[in-house]
Amino acid sequence: MLNGLTEAIPWIEKYRPKTLKEVINQEAIVTALTNAIRTGNIPHMLFTGPPGVGKTATAHAFARDLYGERYIEDGHFLEINASDERGIDVIREKVKNFARTIPMAGPGFKILLLDESDMLTAEAQHAFRRVMEQFSTTCRFILAANYFNRIIEPIQSRCAVFRFKPIEEDGVRQMVERVARNEGLEVDEQVVKELYRISEGDLRKVLNLLQTASVYSKRITVDLLYRVAGLAAGIEARRMMELALSGNLTEARKLLWQALYVDGVSEREIVSSMYSELFYLSIPETEKAKLFSLLGEVDYRISQGATPEVQIMTVLSALHALSGKRS
């Protein structure tokens, strides 16, 4: 039963860090930015790293710490998303309108955040570099990019580069515990581990999955997590592989039949999930290598019209054979 979609604010906004001290898992960057505020030595900056690791949130937290709570309302800070704009001419005009005046209070310059700056073409980036040079006395620029190598060298060389790393498991746990306290959720330790694995260090994905799961239940289980993540095949694959490896091939086959013919999980989803789950099985690396090769053969045979149940059973049988070696 659904709990009701009563949450007015997306959790990715609700739990966005308000200050640099609240930024998770980017200690070196937080220290450097805090020192920049303390000394007043603030350069143009390039924040680079994968999605969901805090680049945009850190830029906002930095501006709030520098200018105060009304950093946007008082005209000190402007965010432009490069992927939303129609071209460099639109961006240039927005920058000019924003940066041409010096604020009466504060350090004497404004901050403009260009998010997804790696979406700009090389030509547009060269034009933006000239804008940076034109307004460098009245404005500091923070560029956020998922891919550092897509930013032209003339911009790279004009910026202090901060490389954001994927959020580690402890960082994911810290966020999950905070959300669970505030939202009244019951979250198992295994859910934290699965959130970390599924999200690959992307906190936006962690928060979105938690909020979606909470609509269904205040008790967040691995099964619920997988289902809201569209990874039901992962649950079935893990269970049948564990059954086969423990010596229970008959039950593993029953679960496979249930997944294919009752739950409607596609054979390609099961094979793909078995591939992912294989990394986490406690078996020798040499045996994993053989099973990876076998999964590749199975995937090919299924694509050529072979019976999915028969093909997947060859993998489960190979795992079952390993159960005797473990005992």
mmCIF file of C-alpha atoms in Angstrom:
data_model
loop_
_atom_site.group_PDB
_atom_site.id
_atom_site.type_symbol
_atom_site.label_atom_id
_atom_site.label_comp_id
_atom_site.label_asym_id
_atom_site.label_seq_id
_atom_site.Cartn_x
_atom_site.Cartn_y
_atom_site.Cartn_z
ATOM 1 C CA MET A 1 0.000 0.000 0.000
ATOM 2 C CA LEU A 2 1.260 3.464 -0.891
ATOM 3 C CA ASN A 3 1.955 5.861 1.948
ATOM 4 C CA GLY A 4 0.829 8.800 -0.164
ATOM 5 C CA LEU A 5 2.835 11.321 -2.145
ATOM 6 C CA THR A 6 2.787 13.969 0.559
ATOM 7 C CA GLU A 7 6.398 15.152 0.374
ATOM 8 C CA ALA A 8 6.358 18.586 -1.253
ATOM 9 C CA ILE A 9 10.130 18.867 -1.679
ATOM 10 C CA PRO A 10 12.267 16.346 -3.576
ATOM 11 C CA TRP A 11 14.759 14.868 -1.153
ATOM 12 C CA ILE A 12 17.660 15.796 -3.425
ATOM 13 C CA GLU A 13 16.744 19.413 -2.615
ATOM 14 C CA LYS A 14 15.688 18.842 0.994
ATOM 15 C CA TYR A 15 19.017 17.211 1.881
ATOM 16 C CA ARG A 16 21.273 19.405 -0.231
ATOM 17 C CA PRO A 17 24.126 20.705 1.979
ATOM 18 C CA LYS A 18 23.535 24.271 3.108
ATOM 19 C CA THR A 19 27.148 24.966 4.128
ATOM 20 C CA LEU A 20 30.552 23.568 3.243
ATOM 21 C CA LYS A 21 30.649 21.734 6.584
ATOM 22 C CA GLU A 22 27.665 19.652 5.440
ATOM 23 C CA VAL A 23 29.309 18.490 2.199
ATOM 24 C CA ILE A 24 29.890 14.729 2.372
ATOM 25 C CA ASN A 25 33.059 12.862 1.453
ATOM 26 C CA GLN A 26 34.954 15.750 -0.192
ATOM 27 C CA GLU A 27 37.149 16.735 2.743
ATOM 28 C CA ALA A 28 40.143 18.072 0.799
ATOM 29 C CA ILE A 29 37.942 20.255 -1.393
ATOM 30 C CA VAL A 30 35.990 21.588 1.598
ATOM 31 C CA THR A 31 39.249 22.493 3.354
ATOM 32 C CA ALA A 32 40.579 24.313 0.281
ATOM 33 C CA LEU A 33 37.362 26.260 -0.275
ATOM 34 C CA THR A 34 37.098 27.186 3.409
ATOM 35 C CA ASN A 35 40.649 28.530 3.278
ATOM 36 C CA ALA A 36 39.801 30.496 0.122
ATOM 37 C CA ILE A 37 36.958 32.233 1.955
ATOM 38 C CA ARG A 38 39.157 32.899 4.990
ATOM 39 C CA THR A 39 42.001 34.427 2.958
ATOM 40 C CA GLY A 40 39.854 36.118 0.325
ATOM 41 C CA ASN A 41 41.964 34.490 -2.396
ATOM 42 C CA ILE A 42 39.195 33.193 -4.669
ATOM 43 C CA PRO A 43 40.088 32.188 -8.249
ATOM 44 C CA HIS A 44 37.934 30.952 -11.101
ATOM 45 C CA MET A 45 37.221 27.280 -10.368
ATOM 46 C CA LEU A 46 36.495 24.102 -12.307
ATOM 47 C CA PHE A 47 34.588 21.411 -10.407
ATOM 48 C CA THR A 48 34.890 18.085 -12.193
ATOM 49 C CA GLY A 49 33.708 14.574 -11.368
ATOM 50 C CA PRO A 50 30.864 12.105 -11.990
ATOM 51 C CA PRO A 51 27.173 13.005 -11.498
ATOM 52 C CA GLY A 52 25.709 13.135 -8.004
ATOM 53 C CA VAL A 53 28.922 13.743 -6.057
ATOM 54 C CA GLY A 54 28.152 17.306 -4.950
ATOM 55 C CA LYS A 55 29.622 19.673 -7.537
ATOM 56 C CA THR A 56 26.602 21.958 -7.879
ATOM 57 C CA ALA A 57 25.662 21.652 -4.203
ATOM 58 C CA THR A 58 29.208 22.579 -3.153
ATOM 59 C CA ALA A 59 29.147 25.674 -5.360
ATOM 60 C CA HIS A 60 25.941 26.821 -3.662
ATOM 61 C CA ALA A 61 27.294 26.012 -0.185
ATOM 62 C CA PHE A 62 30.473 27.962 -0.983
ATOM 63 C CA ALA A 63 28.455 30.994 -2.081
ATOM 64 C CA ARG A 64 26.210 30.816 0.992
ATOM 65 C CA ASP A 65 29.243 30.647 3.296
ATOM 66 C CA LEU A 66 30.843 33.569 1.444
ATOM 67 C CA TYR A 67 27.872 35.916 1.046
ATOM 68 C CA GLY A 68 25.319 34.769 3.604
ATOM 69 C CA GLU A 69 21.881 33.174 3.489
ATOM 70 C CA ARG A 70 20.530 35.636 0.883
ATOM 71 C CA TYR A 71 23.359 35.021 -1.563
ATOM 72 C CA ILE A 72 20.910 34.569 -4.475
ATOM 73 C CA GLU A 73 18.250 37.127 -3.478
ATOM 74 C CA ASP A 74 20.877 39.850 -2.996
ATOM 75 C CA GLY A 75 22.257 39.272 -6.495
ATOM 76 C CA HIS A 76 25.617 37.785 -5.561
ATOM 77 C CA PHE A 77 25.164 34.413 -7.271
ATOM 78 C CA LEU A 78 23.727 33.175 -10.558
ATOM 79 C CA GLU A 79 23.473 29.597 -11.820
ATOM 80 C CA ILE A 80 23.255 28.889 -15.547
ATOM 81 C CA ASN A 81 22.891 25.374 -16.922
ATOM 82 C CA ALA A 82 24.697 25.084 -20.241
ATOM 83 C CA SER A 83 22.417 22.277 -21.424
ATOM 84 C CA ASP A 84 19.308 24.448 -20.921
ATOM 85 C CA GLU A 85 20.486 27.429 -22.939
ATOM 86 C CA ARG A 86 19.996 27.982 -26.670
ATOM 87 C CA GLY A 87 23.576 28.956 -27.404
ATOM 88 C CA ILE A 88 26.630 30.892 -26.351
ATOM 89 C CA ASP A 89 24.983 34.207 -27.345
ATOM 90 C CA VAL A 90 22.241 33.649 -24.754
ATOM 91 C CA ILE A 91 24.822 32.694 -22.125
ATOM 92 C CA ARG A 92 27.016 35.687 -22.994
ATOM 93 C CA GLU A 93 24.081 38.075 -22.639
ATOM 94 C CA LYS A 94 23.058 36.577 -19.281
ATOM 95 C CA VAL A 95 26.639 36.820 -18.021
ATOM 96 C CA LYS A 96 26.955 40.436 -19.151
ATOM 97 C CA ASN A 97 23.707 41.428 -17.476
ATOM 98 C CA PHE A 98 24.752 39.702 -14.264
ATOM 99 C CA ALA A 99 28.436 40.599 -14.069
ATOM 100 C CA ARG A 100 28.517 44.190 -15.302
ATOM 101 C CA THR A 101 27.689 45.638 -11.857
ATOM 102 C CA ILE A 102 29.697 45.278 -8.656
ATOM 103 C CA PRO A 103 27.673 44.494 -5.515
ATOM 104 C CA MET A 104 27.711 47.207 -2.848
ATOM 105 C CA ALA A 105 28.483 44.730 -0.060
ATOM 106 C CA GLY A 106 30.655 41.650 0.104
ATOM 107 C CA PRO A 107 34.084 40.897 -1.350
ATOM 108 C CA GLY A 108 33.610 43.059 -4.456
ATOM 109 C CA PHE A 109 32.695 40.405 -7.008
ATOM 110 C CA LYS A 110 29.845 38.094 -7.874
ATOM 111 C CA ILE A 111 29.917 34.357 -8.594
ATOM 112 C CA LEU A 112 28.477 32.743 -11.697
ATOM 113 C CA LEU A 113 28.070 28.963 -11.783
ATOM 114 C CA LEU A 114 28.005 27.401 -15.255
ATOM 115 C CA ASP A 115 26.668 23.906 -14.660
ATOM 116 C CA GLU A 116 27.202 21.106 -17.187
ATOM 117 C CA SER A 117 29.804 23.295 -18.854
ATOM 118 C CA ASP A 118 31.180 20.262 -20.700
ATOM 119 C CA MET A 119 27.969 20.323 -22.779
ATOM 120 C CA LEU A 120 29.219 23.435 -24.569
ATOM 121 C CA THR A 121 30.935 22.913 -27.918
ATOM 122 C CA ALA A 122 34.627 23.795 -28.195
ATOM 123 C CA GLU A 123 33.655 26.908 -30.165
ATOM 124 C CA ALA A 124 31.207 27.981 -27.472
ATOM 125 C CA GLN A 125 33.821 27.335 -24.774
ATOM 126 C CA HIS A 126 36.303 29.605 -26.559
ATOM 127 C CA ALA A 127 33.646 32.319 -26.649
ATOM 128 C CA PHE A 128 32.908 31.756 -22.960
ATOM 129 C CA ARG A 129 36.618 32.016 -22.143
ATOM 130 C CA ARG A 130 36.605 35.516 -23.638
ATOM 131 C CA VAL A 131 33.598 36.370 -21.452
ATOM 132 C CA MET A 132 35.528 35.122 -18.403
ATOM 133 C CA GLU A 133 38.440 37.404 -19.291
ATOM 134 C CA GLN A 134 36.177 40.403 -19.907
ATOM 135 C CA PHE A 135 34.433 40.193 -16.529
ATOM 136 C CA SER A 136 37.171 38.730 -14.311
ATOM 137 C CA THR A 137 37.345 41.845 -12.124
ATOM 138 C CA THR A 138 33.639 41.815 -11.229
ATOM 139 C CA CYS A 139 32.860 38.112 -11.384
ATOM 140 C CA ARG A 140 34.358 34.754 -10.418
ATOM 141 C CA PHE A 141 33.307 31.781 -12.503
ATOM 142 C CA ILE A 142 32.707 28.262 -11.246
ATOM 143 C CA LEU A 143 32.361 25.688 -14.002
ATOM 144 C CA ALA A 144 30.920 22.265 -13.150
ATOM 145 C CA ALA A 145 31.638 19.392 -15.538
ATOM 146 C CA ASN A 146 31.227 15.638 -15.479
ATOM 147 C CA TYR A 147 34.068 15.177 -17.967
ATOM 148 C CA PHE A 148 37.278 17.145 -17.419
ATOM 149 C CA ASN A 149 38.677 16.231 -20.850
ATOM 150 C CA ARG A 150 35.745 17.950 -22.573
ATOM 151 C CA ILE A 151 36.808 21.335 -21.201
ATOM 152 C CA ILE A 152 39.239 23.171 -23.475
ATOM 153 C CA GLU A 153 42.761 23.742 -22.148
ATOM 154 C CA PRO A 154 42.540 27.580 -22.166
ATOM 155 C CA ILE A 155 39.667 27.352 -19.650
ATOM 156 C CA GLN A 156 41.366 24.612 -17.616
ATOM 157 C CA SER A 157 44.480 26.764 -17.275
ATOM 158 C CA ARG A 158 42.470 29.747 -16.021
ATOM 159 C CA CYS A 159 40.793 27.778 -13.239
ATOM 160 C CA ALA A 160 41.739 26.087 -10.004
ATOM 161 C CA VAL A 161 40.665 22.496 -10.659
ATOM 162 C CA PHE A 162 38.808 20.535 -7.965
ATOM 163 C CA ARG A 163 38.275 16.839 -8.701
ATOM 164 C CA PHE A 164 35.240 15.415 -6.897
ATOM 165 C CA LYS A 165 35.359 11.703 -6.124
ATOM 166 C CA PRO A 166 32.422 9.263 -6.025
ATOM 167 C CA ILE A 167 30.805 9.099 -2.585
ATOM 168 C CA GLU A 168 32.219 6.203 -0.552
ATOM 169 C CA GLU A 169 30.111 3.680 1.367
ATOM 170 C CA ASP A 170 30.570 5.545 4.667
ATOM 171 C CA GLY A 171 29.304 8.708 2.991
ATOM 172 C CA VAL A 172 26.236 6.891 1.670
ATOM 173 C CA ARG A 173 25.642 5.441 5.161
ATOM 174 C CA GLN A 174 25.917 8.910 6.704
ATOM 175 C CA MET A 175 23.272 10.276 4.338
ATOM 176 C CA VAL A 176 20.951 7.262 4.737
ATOM 177 C CA GLU A 177 21.109 7.491 8.540
ATOM 178 C CA ARG A 178 20.288 11.197 8.426
ATOM 179 C CA VAL A 179 17.320 10.639 6.108
ATOM 180 C CA ALA A 180 16.085 7.660 8.152
ATOM 181 C CA ARG A 181 16.094 9.758 11.355
ATOM 182 C CA ASN A 182 14.279 12.667 9.769
ATOM 183 C CA GLU A 183 11.738 10.665 7.765
ATOM 184 C CA GLY A 184 11.039 7.885 10.274
ATOM 185 C CA LEU A 185 12.405 5.134 8.045
ATOM 186 C CA GLU A 186 13.614 1.708 9.119
ATOM 187 C CA VAL A 187 16.636 0.823 6.996
ATOM 188 C CA ASP A 188 18.654 -2.384 7.275
ATOM 189 C CA GLU A 189 22.460 -2.366 7.012
ATOM 190 C CA GLN A 190 22.221 -4.511 3.878
ATOM 191 C CA VAL A 191 20.085 -1.813 2.266
ATOM 192 C CA VAL A 192 22.917 0.685 2.797
ATOM 193 C CA LYS A 193 25.363 -1.667 1.078
ATOM 194 C CA GLU A 194 22.954 -2.209 -1.829
ATOM 195 C CA LEU A 195 22.287 1.523 -2.155
ATOM 196 C CA TYR A 196 26.019 2.109 -2.379
ATOM 197 C CA ARG A 197 26.421 -0.608 -4.999
ATOM 198 C CA ILE A 198 23.447 0.443 -7.121
ATOM 199 C CA SER A 199 24.230 4.166 -6.946
ATOM 200 C CA GLU A 200 27.969 3.801 -7.607
ATOM 201 C CA GLY A 201 28.593 6.768 -5.316
ATOM 202 C CA ASP A 202 25.849 9.003 -6.760
ATOM 203 C CA LEU A 203 24.027 10.628 -3.814
ATOM 204 C CA ARG A 204 21.252 11.955 -6.050
ATOM 205 C CA LYS A 205 20.438 8.379 -7.004
ATOM 206 C CA VAL A 206 20.563 7.309 -3.339
ATOM 207 C CA LEU A 207 18.083 10.009 -2.297
ATOM 208 C CA ASN A 208 15.743 9.400 -5.230
ATOM 209 C CA LEU A 209 15.650 5.650 -4.537
ATOM 210 C CA LEU A 210 14.999 6.201 -0.824
ATOM 211 C CA GLN A 211 12.208 8.692 -1.463
ATOM 212 C CA THR A 212 10.539 6.413 -4.021
ATOM 213 C CA ALA A 213 10.802 3.385 -1.709
ATOM 214 C CA SER A 214 9.376 5.390 1.209
ATOM 215 C CA VAL A 215 6.178 5.962 -0.769
ATOM 216 C CA TYR A 216 5.494 2.229 -0.484
ATOM 217 C CA SER A 217 6.734 1.536 3.039
ATOM 218 C CA LYS A 218 8.554 3.106 5.965
ATOM 219 C CA ARG A 219 10.500 -0.147 6.263
ATOM 220 C CA ILE A 220 13.032 -0.188 3.443
ATOM 221 C CA THR A 221 14.105 -3.716 2.489
ATOM 222 C CA VAL A 222 16.496 -4.927 -0.191
ATOM 223 C CA ASP A 223 13.570 -6.427 -2.118
ATOM 224 C CA LEU A 224 11.694 -3.110 -2.091
ATOM 225 C CA LEU A 225 14.843 -1.232 -3.065
ATOM 226 C CA TYR A 226 15.467 -3.498 -6.042
ATOM 227 C CA ARG A 227 11.880 -3.215 -7.212
ATOM 228 C CA VAL A 228 11.740 0.586 -7.139
ATOM 229 C CA ALA A 229 15.132 0.633 -8.878
ATOM 230 C CA GLY A 230 13.744 -1.561 -11.653
ATOM 231 C CA LEU A 231 16.175 -4.299 -10.654
ATOM 232 C CA ALA A 232 13.799 -7.126 -9.769
ATOM 233 C CA ALA A 233 15.888 -9.406 -11.970
ATOM 234 C CA GLY A 234 18.838 -8.771 -9.650
ATOM 235 C CA ILE A 235 16.952 -10.194 -6.678
ATOM 236 C CA GLU A 236 15.939 -13.318 -8.571
ATOM 237 C CA ALA A 237 19.413 -13.826 -10.033
ATOM 238 C CA ARG A 238 21.121 -13.509 -6.672
ATOM 239 C CA ARG A 239 18.728 -15.927 -4.974
ATOM 240 C CA MET A 240 18.972 -18.636 -7.624
ATOM 241 C CA MET A 241 22.776 -18.355 -7.779
ATOM 242 C CA GLU A 242 23.053 -18.630 -3.987
ATOM 243 C CA LEU A 243 20.731 -21.651 -3.990
ATOM 244 C CA ALA A 244 22.752 -23.425 -6.678
ATOM 245 C CA LEU A 245 26.029 -22.627 -4.942
ATOM 246 C CA SER A 246 24.675 -24.001 -1.667
ATOM 247 C CA GLY A 247 23.826 -27.291 -3.387
ATOM 248 C CA ASN A 248 20.095 -26.769 -3.919
ATOM 249 C CA LEU A 249 19.804 -26.916 -7.707
ATOM 250 C CA THR A 250 16.154 -28.019 -7.640
ATOM 251 C CA GLU A 251 15.040 -24.904 -5.750
ATOM 252 C CA ALA A 252 17.224 -22.742 -7.986
ATOM 253 C CA ARG A 253 15.445 -24.161 -11.061
ATOM 254 C CA LYS A 254 12.034 -23.499 -9.475
ATOM 255 C CA LEU A 255 13.018 -19.896 -8.854
ATOM 256 C CA LEU A 256 14.228 -19.543 -12.455
ATOM 257 C CA TRP A 257 10.923 -20.932 -13.757
ATOM 258 C CA GLN A 258 8.998 -18.537 -11.494
ATOM 259 C CA ALA A 259 11.029 -15.560 -12.707
ATOM 260 C CA LEU A 260 10.684 -16.407 -16.410
ATOM 261 C CA TYR A 261 7.116 -17.649 -16.655
ATOM 262 C CA VAL A 262 5.241 -16.117 -13.712
ATOM 263 C CA ASP A 263 6.973 -12.840 -12.832
ATOM 264 C CA GLY A 264 7.719 -12.049 -16.472
ATOM 265 C CA VAL A 265 11.399 -11.201 -15.959
ATOM 266 C CA SER A 266 13.161 -11.349 -19.327
ATOM 267 C CA GLU A 267 15.942 -13.866 -19.896
ATOM 268 C CA ARG A 268 18.340 -11.092 -20.970
ATOM 269 C CA GLU A 269 17.699 -9.251 -17.683
ATOM 270 C CA ILE A 270 18.433 -12.424 -15.719
ATOM 271 C CA VAL A 271 21.673 -13.102 -17.610
ATOM 272 C CA SER A 272 22.784 -9.474 -17.209
ATOM 273 C CA SER A 273 21.987 -9.585 -13.481
ATOM 274 C CA MET A 274 23.848 -12.884 -13.071
ATOM 275 C CA TYR A 275 26.859 -11.214 -14.652
ATOM 276 C CA SER A 276 26.679 -8.359 -12.098
ATOM 277 C CA GLU A 277 26.062 -10.668 -9.136
ATOM 278 C CA LEU A 278 28.952 -12.947 -10.084
ATOM 279 C CA PHE A 279 31.429 -10.277 -8.972
ATOM 280 C CA TYR A 280 30.185 -10.630 -5.388
ATOM 281 C CA LEU A 281 30.116 -14.427 -5.049
ATOM 282 C CA SER A 282 32.619 -15.954 -2.615
ATOM 283 C CA ILE A 283 34.290 -18.303 -5.092
ATOM 284 C CA PRO A 284 37.864 -18.476 -6.459
ATOM 285 C CA GLU A 285 38.770 -15.947 -9.141
ATOM 286 C CA THR A 286 39.641 -18.750 -11.569
ATOM 287 C CA GLU A 287 36.109 -20.132 -11.229
ATOM 288 C CA LYS A 288 34.629 -16.657 -11.694
ATOM 289 C CA ALA A 289 36.575 -16.312 -14.940
ATOM 290 C CA LYS A 290 35.122 -19.582 -16.238
ATOM 291 C CA LEU A 291 31.606 -18.524 -15.287
ATOM 292 C CA PHE A 292 31.985 -15.133 -16.961
ATOM 293 C CA SER A 293 32.991 -16.940 -20.137
ATOM 294 C CA LEU A 294 30.039 -19.314 -19.797
ATOM 295 C CA LEU A 295 27.621 -16.406 -19.295
ATOM 296 C CA GLY A 296 28.930 -14.846 -22.498
ATOM 297 C CA GLU A 297 28.235 -18.072 -24.378
ATOM 298 C CA VAL A 298 24.770 -18.354 -22.822
ATOM 299 C CA ASP A 299 23.913 -14.783 -23.777
ATOM 300 C CA TYR A 300 24.974 -15.450 -27.369
ATOM 301 C CA ARG A 301 23.023 -18.714 -27.616
ATOM 302 C CA ILE A 302 19.866 -17.066 -26.300
ATOM 303 C CA SER A 303 20.260 -14.293 -28.874
ATOM 304 C CA GLN A 304 20.421 -17.002 -31.555
ATOM 305 C CA GLY A 305 17.145 -18.567 -30.426
ATOM 306 C CA ALA A 306 18.214 -21.186 -27.869
ATOM 307 C CA THR A 307 15.786 -21.977 -25.026
ATOM 308 C CA PRO A 308 16.484 -19.473 -22.207
ATOM 309 C CA GLU A 309 15.651 -21.819 -19.330
ATOM 310 C CA VAL A 310 17.994 -24.526 -20.627
ATOM 311 C CA GLN A 311 20.821 -22.057 -21.213
ATOM 312 C CA ILE A 312 20.560 -20.347 -17.815
ATOM 313 C CA MET A 313 20.425 -23.752 -16.146
ATOM 314 C CA THR A 314 23.920 -24.489 -17.514
ATOM 315 C CA VAL A 315 25.231 -21.593 -15.403
ATOM 316 C CA LEU A 316 23.311 -22.715 -12.335
ATOM 317 C CA SER A 317 24.602 -26.262 -12.867
ATOM 318 C CA ALA A 318 28.164 -24.961 -13.002
ATOM 319 C CA LEU A 319 27.582 -23.162 -9.699
ATOM 320 C CA HIS A 320 26.048 -26.314 -8.240
ATOM 321 C CA ALA A 321 29.181 -28.241 -9.222
ATOM 322 C CA LEU A 322 31.222 -25.758 -7.186
ATOM 323 C CA SER A 323 29.113 -26.463 -4.087
ATOM 324 C CA GLY A 324 30.789 -29.866 -3.735
ATOM 325 C CA LYS A 325 34.242 -28.261 -3.824
ATOM 326 C CA ARG A 326 33.282 -25.842 -1.006
ATOM 327 C CA SER A 327 32.029 -28.534 1.384
#
